Short mmCIF file of C-alpha atoms (C1' of nucleotides) in Angstrom, two decimals:
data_model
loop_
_atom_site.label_atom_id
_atom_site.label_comp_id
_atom_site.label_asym_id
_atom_site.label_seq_id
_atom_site.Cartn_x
_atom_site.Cartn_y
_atom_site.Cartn_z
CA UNK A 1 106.56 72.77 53.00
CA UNK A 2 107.20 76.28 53.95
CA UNK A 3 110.65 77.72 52.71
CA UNK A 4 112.47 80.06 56.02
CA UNK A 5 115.38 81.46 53.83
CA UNK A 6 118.28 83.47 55.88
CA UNK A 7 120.70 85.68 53.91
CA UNK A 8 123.52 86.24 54.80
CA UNK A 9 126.84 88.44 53.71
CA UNK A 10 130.42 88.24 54.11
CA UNK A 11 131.00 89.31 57.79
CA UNK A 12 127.40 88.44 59.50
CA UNK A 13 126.95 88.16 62.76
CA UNK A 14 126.91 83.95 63.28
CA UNK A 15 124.69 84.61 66.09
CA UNK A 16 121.86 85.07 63.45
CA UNK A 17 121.69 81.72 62.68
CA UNK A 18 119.69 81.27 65.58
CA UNK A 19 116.81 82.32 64.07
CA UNK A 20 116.60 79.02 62.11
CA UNK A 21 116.18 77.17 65.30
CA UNK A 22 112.77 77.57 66.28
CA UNK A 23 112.01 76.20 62.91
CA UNK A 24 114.06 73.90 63.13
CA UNK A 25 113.03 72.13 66.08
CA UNK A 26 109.55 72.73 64.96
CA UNK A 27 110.14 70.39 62.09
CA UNK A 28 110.98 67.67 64.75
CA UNK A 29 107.75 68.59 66.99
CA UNK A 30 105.53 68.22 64.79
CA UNK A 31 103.85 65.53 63.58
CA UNK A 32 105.59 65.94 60.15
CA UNK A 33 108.16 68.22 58.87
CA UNK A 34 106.73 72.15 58.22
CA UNK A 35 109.96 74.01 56.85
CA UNK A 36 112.78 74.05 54.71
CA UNK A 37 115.28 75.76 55.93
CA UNK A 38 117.85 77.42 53.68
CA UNK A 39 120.99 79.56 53.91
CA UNK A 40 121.17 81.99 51.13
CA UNK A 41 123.52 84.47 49.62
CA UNK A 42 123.88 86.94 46.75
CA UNK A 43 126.23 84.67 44.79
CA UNK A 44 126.19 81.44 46.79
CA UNK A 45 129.03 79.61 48.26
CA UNK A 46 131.25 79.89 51.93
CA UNK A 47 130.46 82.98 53.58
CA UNK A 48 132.61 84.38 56.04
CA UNK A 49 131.47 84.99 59.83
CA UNK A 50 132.44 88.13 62.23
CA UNK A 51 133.53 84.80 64.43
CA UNK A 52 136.24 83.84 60.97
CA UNK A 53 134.67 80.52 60.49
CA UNK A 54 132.74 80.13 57.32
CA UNK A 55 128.93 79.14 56.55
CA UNK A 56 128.13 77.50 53.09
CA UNK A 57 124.81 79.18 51.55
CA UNK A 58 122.97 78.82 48.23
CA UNK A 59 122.52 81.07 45.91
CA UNK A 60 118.73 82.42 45.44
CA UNK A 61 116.16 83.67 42.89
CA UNK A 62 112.68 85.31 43.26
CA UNK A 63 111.24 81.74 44.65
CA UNK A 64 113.65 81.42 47.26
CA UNK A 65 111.22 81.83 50.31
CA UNK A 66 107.80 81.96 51.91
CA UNK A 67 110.04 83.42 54.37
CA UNK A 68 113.09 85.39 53.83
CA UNK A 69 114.74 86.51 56.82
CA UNK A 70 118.22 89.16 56.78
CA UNK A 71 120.89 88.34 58.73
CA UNK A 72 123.04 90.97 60.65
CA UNK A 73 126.32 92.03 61.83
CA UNK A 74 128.25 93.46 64.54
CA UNK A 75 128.60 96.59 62.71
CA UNK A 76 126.18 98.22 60.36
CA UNK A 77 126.18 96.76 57.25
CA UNK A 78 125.86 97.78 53.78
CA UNK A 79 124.45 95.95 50.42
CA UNK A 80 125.75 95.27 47.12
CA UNK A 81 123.76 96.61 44.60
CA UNK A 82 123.33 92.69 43.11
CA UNK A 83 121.83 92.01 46.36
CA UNK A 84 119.22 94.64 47.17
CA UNK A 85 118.17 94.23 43.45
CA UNK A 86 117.39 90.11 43.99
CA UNK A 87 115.83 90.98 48.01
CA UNK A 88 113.43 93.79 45.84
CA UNK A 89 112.90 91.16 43.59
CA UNK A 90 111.70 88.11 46.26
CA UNK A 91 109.81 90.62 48.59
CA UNK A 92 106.78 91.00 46.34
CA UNK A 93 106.94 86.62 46.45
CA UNK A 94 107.24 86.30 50.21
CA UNK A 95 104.51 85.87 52.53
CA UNK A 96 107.13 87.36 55.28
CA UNK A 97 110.06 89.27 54.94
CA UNK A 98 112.08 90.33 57.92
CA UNK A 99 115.66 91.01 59.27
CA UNK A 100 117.45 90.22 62.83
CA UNK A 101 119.97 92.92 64.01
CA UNK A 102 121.24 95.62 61.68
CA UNK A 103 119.98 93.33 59.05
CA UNK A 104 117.38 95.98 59.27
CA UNK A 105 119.53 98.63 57.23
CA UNK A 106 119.83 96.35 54.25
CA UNK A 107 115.96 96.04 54.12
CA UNK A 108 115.65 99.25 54.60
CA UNK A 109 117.92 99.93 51.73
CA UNK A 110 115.46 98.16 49.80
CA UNK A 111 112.76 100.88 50.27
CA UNK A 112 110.35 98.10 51.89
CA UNK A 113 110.99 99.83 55.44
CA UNK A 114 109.67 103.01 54.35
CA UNK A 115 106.87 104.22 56.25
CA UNK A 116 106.30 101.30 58.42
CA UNK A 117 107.46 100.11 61.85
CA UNK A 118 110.80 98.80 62.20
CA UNK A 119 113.44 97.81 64.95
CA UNK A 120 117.02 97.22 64.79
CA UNK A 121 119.67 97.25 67.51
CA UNK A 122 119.77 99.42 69.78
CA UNK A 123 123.77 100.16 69.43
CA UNK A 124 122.63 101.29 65.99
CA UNK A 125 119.27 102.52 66.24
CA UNK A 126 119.85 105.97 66.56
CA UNK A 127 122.38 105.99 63.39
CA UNK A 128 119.27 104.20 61.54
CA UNK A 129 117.28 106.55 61.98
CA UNK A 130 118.84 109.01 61.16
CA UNK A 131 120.14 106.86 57.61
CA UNK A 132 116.97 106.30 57.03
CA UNK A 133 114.20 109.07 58.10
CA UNK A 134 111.23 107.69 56.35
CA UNK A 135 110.62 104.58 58.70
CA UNK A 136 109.36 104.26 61.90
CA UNK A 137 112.08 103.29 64.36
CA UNK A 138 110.73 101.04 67.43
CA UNK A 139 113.68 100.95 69.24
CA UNK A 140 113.07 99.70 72.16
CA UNK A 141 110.91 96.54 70.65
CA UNK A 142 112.56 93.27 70.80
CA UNK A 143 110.60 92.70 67.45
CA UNK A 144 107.96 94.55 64.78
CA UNK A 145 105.67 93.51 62.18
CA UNK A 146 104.14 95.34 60.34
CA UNK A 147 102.22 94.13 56.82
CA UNK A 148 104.30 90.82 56.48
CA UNK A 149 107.73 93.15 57.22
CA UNK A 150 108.84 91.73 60.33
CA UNK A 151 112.24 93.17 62.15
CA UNK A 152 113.93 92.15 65.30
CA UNK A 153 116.30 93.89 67.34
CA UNK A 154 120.27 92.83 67.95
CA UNK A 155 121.14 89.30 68.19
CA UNK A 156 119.34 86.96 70.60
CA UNK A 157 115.82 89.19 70.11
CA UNK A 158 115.59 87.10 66.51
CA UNK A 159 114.60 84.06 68.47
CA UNK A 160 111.83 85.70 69.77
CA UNK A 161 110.75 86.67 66.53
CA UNK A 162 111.17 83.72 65.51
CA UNK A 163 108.54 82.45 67.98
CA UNK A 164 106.15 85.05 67.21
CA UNK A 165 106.52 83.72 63.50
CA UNK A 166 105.57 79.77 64.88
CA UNK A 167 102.70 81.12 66.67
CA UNK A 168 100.86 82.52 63.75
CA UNK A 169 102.17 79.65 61.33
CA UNK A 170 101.79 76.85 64.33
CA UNK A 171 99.68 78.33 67.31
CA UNK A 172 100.79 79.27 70.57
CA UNK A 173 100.89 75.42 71.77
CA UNK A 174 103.66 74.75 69.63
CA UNK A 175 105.72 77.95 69.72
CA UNK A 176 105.56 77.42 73.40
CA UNK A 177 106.99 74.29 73.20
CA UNK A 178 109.80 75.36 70.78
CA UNK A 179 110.57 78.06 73.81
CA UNK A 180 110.52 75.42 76.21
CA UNK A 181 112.98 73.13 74.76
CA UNK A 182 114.85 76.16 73.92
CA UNK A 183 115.17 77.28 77.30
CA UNK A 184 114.12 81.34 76.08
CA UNK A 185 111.07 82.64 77.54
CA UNK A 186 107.65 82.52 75.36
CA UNK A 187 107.10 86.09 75.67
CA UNK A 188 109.87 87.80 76.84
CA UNK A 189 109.43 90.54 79.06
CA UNK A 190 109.94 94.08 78.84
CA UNK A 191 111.43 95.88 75.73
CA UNK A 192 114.85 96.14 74.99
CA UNK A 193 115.17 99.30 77.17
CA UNK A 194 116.36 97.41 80.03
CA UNK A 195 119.41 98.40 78.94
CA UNK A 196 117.90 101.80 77.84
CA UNK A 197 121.06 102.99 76.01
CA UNK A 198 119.14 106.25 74.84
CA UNK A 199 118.86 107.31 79.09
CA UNK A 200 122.04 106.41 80.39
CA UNK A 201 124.03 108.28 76.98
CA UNK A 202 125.52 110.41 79.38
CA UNK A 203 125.40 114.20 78.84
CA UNK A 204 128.88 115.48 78.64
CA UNK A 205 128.19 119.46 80.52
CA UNK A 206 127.16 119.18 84.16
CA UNK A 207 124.47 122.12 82.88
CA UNK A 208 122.83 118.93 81.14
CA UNK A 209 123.68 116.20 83.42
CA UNK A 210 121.37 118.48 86.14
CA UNK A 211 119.13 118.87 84.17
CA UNK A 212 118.72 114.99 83.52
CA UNK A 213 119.05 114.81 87.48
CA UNK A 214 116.27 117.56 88.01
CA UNK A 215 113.86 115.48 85.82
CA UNK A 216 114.39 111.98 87.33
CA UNK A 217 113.93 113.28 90.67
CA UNK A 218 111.12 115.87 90.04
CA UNK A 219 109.02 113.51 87.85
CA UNK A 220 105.74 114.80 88.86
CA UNK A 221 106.54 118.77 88.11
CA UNK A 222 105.44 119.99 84.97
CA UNK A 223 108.91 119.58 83.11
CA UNK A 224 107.90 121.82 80.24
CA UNK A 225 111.28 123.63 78.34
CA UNK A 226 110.87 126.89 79.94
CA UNK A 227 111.42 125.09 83.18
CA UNK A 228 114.06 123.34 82.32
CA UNK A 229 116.27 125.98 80.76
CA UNK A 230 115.87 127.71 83.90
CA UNK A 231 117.38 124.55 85.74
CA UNK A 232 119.94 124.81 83.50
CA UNK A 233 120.34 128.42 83.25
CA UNK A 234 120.26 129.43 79.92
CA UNK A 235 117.54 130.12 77.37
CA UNK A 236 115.00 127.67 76.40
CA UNK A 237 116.46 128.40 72.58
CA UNK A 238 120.14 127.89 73.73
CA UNK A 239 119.00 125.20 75.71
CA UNK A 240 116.96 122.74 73.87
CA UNK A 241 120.01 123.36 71.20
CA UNK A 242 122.69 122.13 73.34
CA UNK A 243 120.55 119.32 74.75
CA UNK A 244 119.68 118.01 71.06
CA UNK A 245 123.42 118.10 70.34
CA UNK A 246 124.52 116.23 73.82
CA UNK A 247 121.86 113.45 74.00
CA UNK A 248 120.67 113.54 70.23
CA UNK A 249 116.92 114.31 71.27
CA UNK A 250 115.15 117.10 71.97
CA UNK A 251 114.23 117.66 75.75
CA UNK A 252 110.37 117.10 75.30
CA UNK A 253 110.54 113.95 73.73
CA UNK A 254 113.72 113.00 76.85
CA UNK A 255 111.24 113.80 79.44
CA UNK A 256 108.52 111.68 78.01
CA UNK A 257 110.78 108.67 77.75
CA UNK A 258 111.88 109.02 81.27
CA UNK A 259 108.85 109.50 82.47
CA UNK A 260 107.41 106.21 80.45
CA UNK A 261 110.65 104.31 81.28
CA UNK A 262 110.14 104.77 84.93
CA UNK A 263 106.05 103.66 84.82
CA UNK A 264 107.60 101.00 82.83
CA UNK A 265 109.21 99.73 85.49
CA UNK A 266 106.56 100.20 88.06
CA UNK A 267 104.12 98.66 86.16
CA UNK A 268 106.38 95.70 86.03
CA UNK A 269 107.36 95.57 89.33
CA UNK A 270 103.82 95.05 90.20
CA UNK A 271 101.83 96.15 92.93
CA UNK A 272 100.80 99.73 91.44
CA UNK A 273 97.48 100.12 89.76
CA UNK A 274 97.82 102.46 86.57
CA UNK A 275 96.29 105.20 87.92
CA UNK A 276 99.08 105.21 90.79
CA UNK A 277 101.59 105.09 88.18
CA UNK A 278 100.06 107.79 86.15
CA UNK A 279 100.48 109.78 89.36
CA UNK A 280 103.73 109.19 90.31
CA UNK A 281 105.07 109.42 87.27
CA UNK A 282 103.77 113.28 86.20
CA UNK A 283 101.35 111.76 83.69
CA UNK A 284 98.32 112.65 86.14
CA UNK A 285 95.92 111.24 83.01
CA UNK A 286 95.99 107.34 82.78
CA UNK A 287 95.04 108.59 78.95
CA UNK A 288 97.88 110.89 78.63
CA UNK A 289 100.09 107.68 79.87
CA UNK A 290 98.53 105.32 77.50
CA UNK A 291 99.18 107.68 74.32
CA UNK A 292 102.61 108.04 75.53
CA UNK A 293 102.96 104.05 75.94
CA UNK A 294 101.79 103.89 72.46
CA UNK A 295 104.08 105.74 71.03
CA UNK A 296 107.50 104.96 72.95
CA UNK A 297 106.73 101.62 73.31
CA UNK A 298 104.40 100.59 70.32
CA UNK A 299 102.16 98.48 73.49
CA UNK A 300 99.88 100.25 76.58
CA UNK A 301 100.96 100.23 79.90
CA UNK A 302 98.68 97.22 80.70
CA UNK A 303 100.65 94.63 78.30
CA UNK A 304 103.71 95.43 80.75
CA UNK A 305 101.89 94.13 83.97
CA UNK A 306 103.35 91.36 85.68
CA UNK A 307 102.31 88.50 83.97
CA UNK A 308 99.35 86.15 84.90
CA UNK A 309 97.78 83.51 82.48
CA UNK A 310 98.90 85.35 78.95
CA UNK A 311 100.76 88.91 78.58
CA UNK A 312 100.50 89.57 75.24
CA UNK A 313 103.02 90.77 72.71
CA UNK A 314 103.50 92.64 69.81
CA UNK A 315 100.64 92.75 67.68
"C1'" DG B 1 86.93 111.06 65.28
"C1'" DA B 2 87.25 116.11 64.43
"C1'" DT B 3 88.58 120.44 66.11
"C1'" DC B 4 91.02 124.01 68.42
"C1'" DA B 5 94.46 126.01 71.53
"C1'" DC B 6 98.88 125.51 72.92
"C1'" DA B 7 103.76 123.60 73.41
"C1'" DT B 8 107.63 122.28 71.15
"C1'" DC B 9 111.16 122.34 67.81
"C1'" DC B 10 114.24 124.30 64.66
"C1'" DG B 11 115.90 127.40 60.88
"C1'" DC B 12 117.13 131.99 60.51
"C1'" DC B 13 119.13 136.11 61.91
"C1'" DA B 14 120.98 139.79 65.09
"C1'" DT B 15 124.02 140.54 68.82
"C1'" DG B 16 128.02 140.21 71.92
"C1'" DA C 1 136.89 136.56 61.47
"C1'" DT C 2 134.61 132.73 64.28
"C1'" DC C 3 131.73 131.22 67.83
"C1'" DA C 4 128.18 131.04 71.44
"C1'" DT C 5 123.89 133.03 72.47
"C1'" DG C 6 118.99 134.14 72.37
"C1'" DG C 7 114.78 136.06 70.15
"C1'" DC C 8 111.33 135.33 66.43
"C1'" DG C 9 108.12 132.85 63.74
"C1'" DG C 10 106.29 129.08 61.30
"C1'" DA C 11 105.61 124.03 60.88
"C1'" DT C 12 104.45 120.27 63.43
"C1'" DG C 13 102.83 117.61 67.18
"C1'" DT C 14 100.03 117.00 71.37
"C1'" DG C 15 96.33 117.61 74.88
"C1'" DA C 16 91.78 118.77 75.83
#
DNA sequence: GATCACATCCGCCATG
DNA sequence: ATCATGGCGGATGTGA
C-alpha cells in the first residue's frame, strides 16, 4: 500500500481535497486496493476550511507518506515554524512531494523549491516569485515535476496532477479511466494562460496601453525597445522603467509572451503548420519559436497541436 | 555544444 | 526639497 498524505492548515482551500479523488477511485478500479489515503496536520485534530466547515486530520511524523501532497488556500498562506520543520523532515522519506494551489509557498518555505520548476496559482504567481526568487516559476503550467517535487496550479489543476501521478504509479489505462469516471479531461488542454492574467493586467497610462496595442497588432515588426519607446514617446530608459512598474515585466520578456500566447492559440486552433505560425507571429525561425515555447511554456509548440491519438503532457 | 556579437535590463547619477 | 527623466555602463541573457 502506497500512503497519499494531504496536509492541510487552518483556513485551506476545501477544494484541495480533490486531489485525493483520483486515488481514491483508483483504489476501487483496481483489482485490489493501491493507496491509503490520509489527511494530515501539524498537530492533528478538526481543521477549519475557507468554506467554515471543519475536516478531521491526523497528526504526522517522518513516515507519514510515499506521497505527501500540500494543500492550499484562497489566499497565500504562511507556515508555522512546527510545520515546515516536520514537511523538511518527511521530504527526504517521500518518493513524491508536491503542493496544489498556493500550497506551493509553504514548500517553498521549506527550501525544497529552490532551484527547480514550480507552479502555483496564477492570482499569486507573480507575488511568488517575487517571495521566493530562487525557483523557477511555471506559471502558466497546470502542473510541474521536477525530481519527485511535483506542484500544481490553483484549485481544480490538482486533479490533473493527480492523474499525472496514477499514470506513472498505474499507467495511462488506468489514469484514463479515473478521468473518465471523473468527468475531467485526461490531458487537459492548453496551460493555464487561457485566462492569461499576466496579458490582460491592464496598463494604467494610455502611453502603455498603446504600446500593448502597437504590439498585438504589429506582431510581425521587429518589436525591439528602441521601437517601442518611440511608440510610446519617451526614452527606451524611461520607458522600459515605467513599463516594468505598470505590468511588473520588462517589455522584452511582454513581447515574447504575446507573441508565444498568440502561436499558442493558433497552434491550437489547428489548421496552421508551425512554420506559418512562426511567420505570423514575428518569430520568422520555427527554432527561435521553439526556444521561446520552452521557456514560457516549459513544452514546444508541437505538444499544443490539436490533439490526435496522444498529446502529451508535462514531462 | 561552444563561442561570439548583440540586445536587454537595471542601478547609478546628472539634469530639468 | 522632491520627482520625473534620460544617458551610461556593466551584468546577463539570447540569437546566430
Amino acid at each position: 500500500m502506497k500512503k497519499i498524505g494531504l496536509v492541510i492548515f487552518p483556513g485551506f482551500q476545501a477544494l484541495d481535497l480533490s486531489v485525493l479523488t483520483p486515488f481514491e477511485l483508483a483504489n476501487s478500479l483496481a483489482p485490489k486496493p493501491v493507496y491509503e489515503l490520509a489527511i494530515l496536520s501539524e498537530t492533528g485534530g478538526m481543521v477549519s476550511t475557507t468554506m467554515g466547515v471543519s475536516v478531521d486530520s491526523k497528526a504526522f511524523g517522518p513516515d507519514a507518506a510515499d506521497t505527501l501532497l500540500i494543500g492550499g488556500s484562497t489566499s497565500i498562506p504562511t507556515a508555522s515554524p512546527g510545520l515546515l520543520k516536520k514537511l523538511r523532515a518527511v521530504a527526504p522519506r517521500t518518493r513524491r512531494i508536491g503542493s496544489v494551489c498556493t500550497g506551493a509557498f509553504i514548500l517553498a518555505e521549506t527550501g525544497l523549491l529552490d532551484g527547480r520548476q514550480a507552479t502555483t496559482h496564477w492570482y499569486a504567481a507573480r507575488d511568488f516569485q517575487m517571495q521566493f526568487p530562487a525557483v523557477k516559476v511555471m506559471e502558466d503550467r497546470i502542473y510541474t515535476t521536477d525530481e519527485g517535487i511535483w506542484t500544481s496550479a490553483g484549485m481544480t489543476a490538482c486533479i490533473d496532477m493527480a492523474l499525472a501521478m496514477l499514470s506513472d504509479d498505474l499507467g495511462s489505462e488506468m489514469s484514463r479511466a479515473i478521468a473518465r469516471k471523473m468527468v475531467v479531461y485526461h490531458q487537459r488542454p492548453g496551460g493555464q494562460s487561457q485566462f492569461s492574467a499576466l496579458l490582460e493586467l491592464e496598463p494604467r497610462s494610455d502611453r502603455i496601453r498603446n504600446v500593448f496595442n502597437f504590439i498585438k497588432r504589429n506582431l510581425r515588426s521587429e518589436l525591439s525597445v528602441e521601437q517601442l519607446a518611440d511608440v510610446a514617446h519617451l526614452s527606451p530608459r524611461q520607458f522600459t522603467r515605467i513599463f516594468q512598474t505598470e505590468t511588473g515585466q520588462s517589455p522584452a520578456r511582454a513581447v515574447e509572451r504575446i507573441r508565444v500566447e498568440s502561436a499558442r492559440i493558433l497552434i491550437e486552433s489547428g489548421g496552421h503548420t508551425i512554420e506559418r505560425v512562426a511567420e505570423h507571429t514575428g518569430f520568422d525561425d520555427t527554432e527561435r519559436m521553439r526556444r521561446a515555447f520552452r521557456r514560457i511554456l516549459g513544452q514546444p509548440p508541437q505538444s499544443f497541436k490539436p490533439i490526435r491519438s496522444n498529446g502529451k503532457m508535462a514531462a
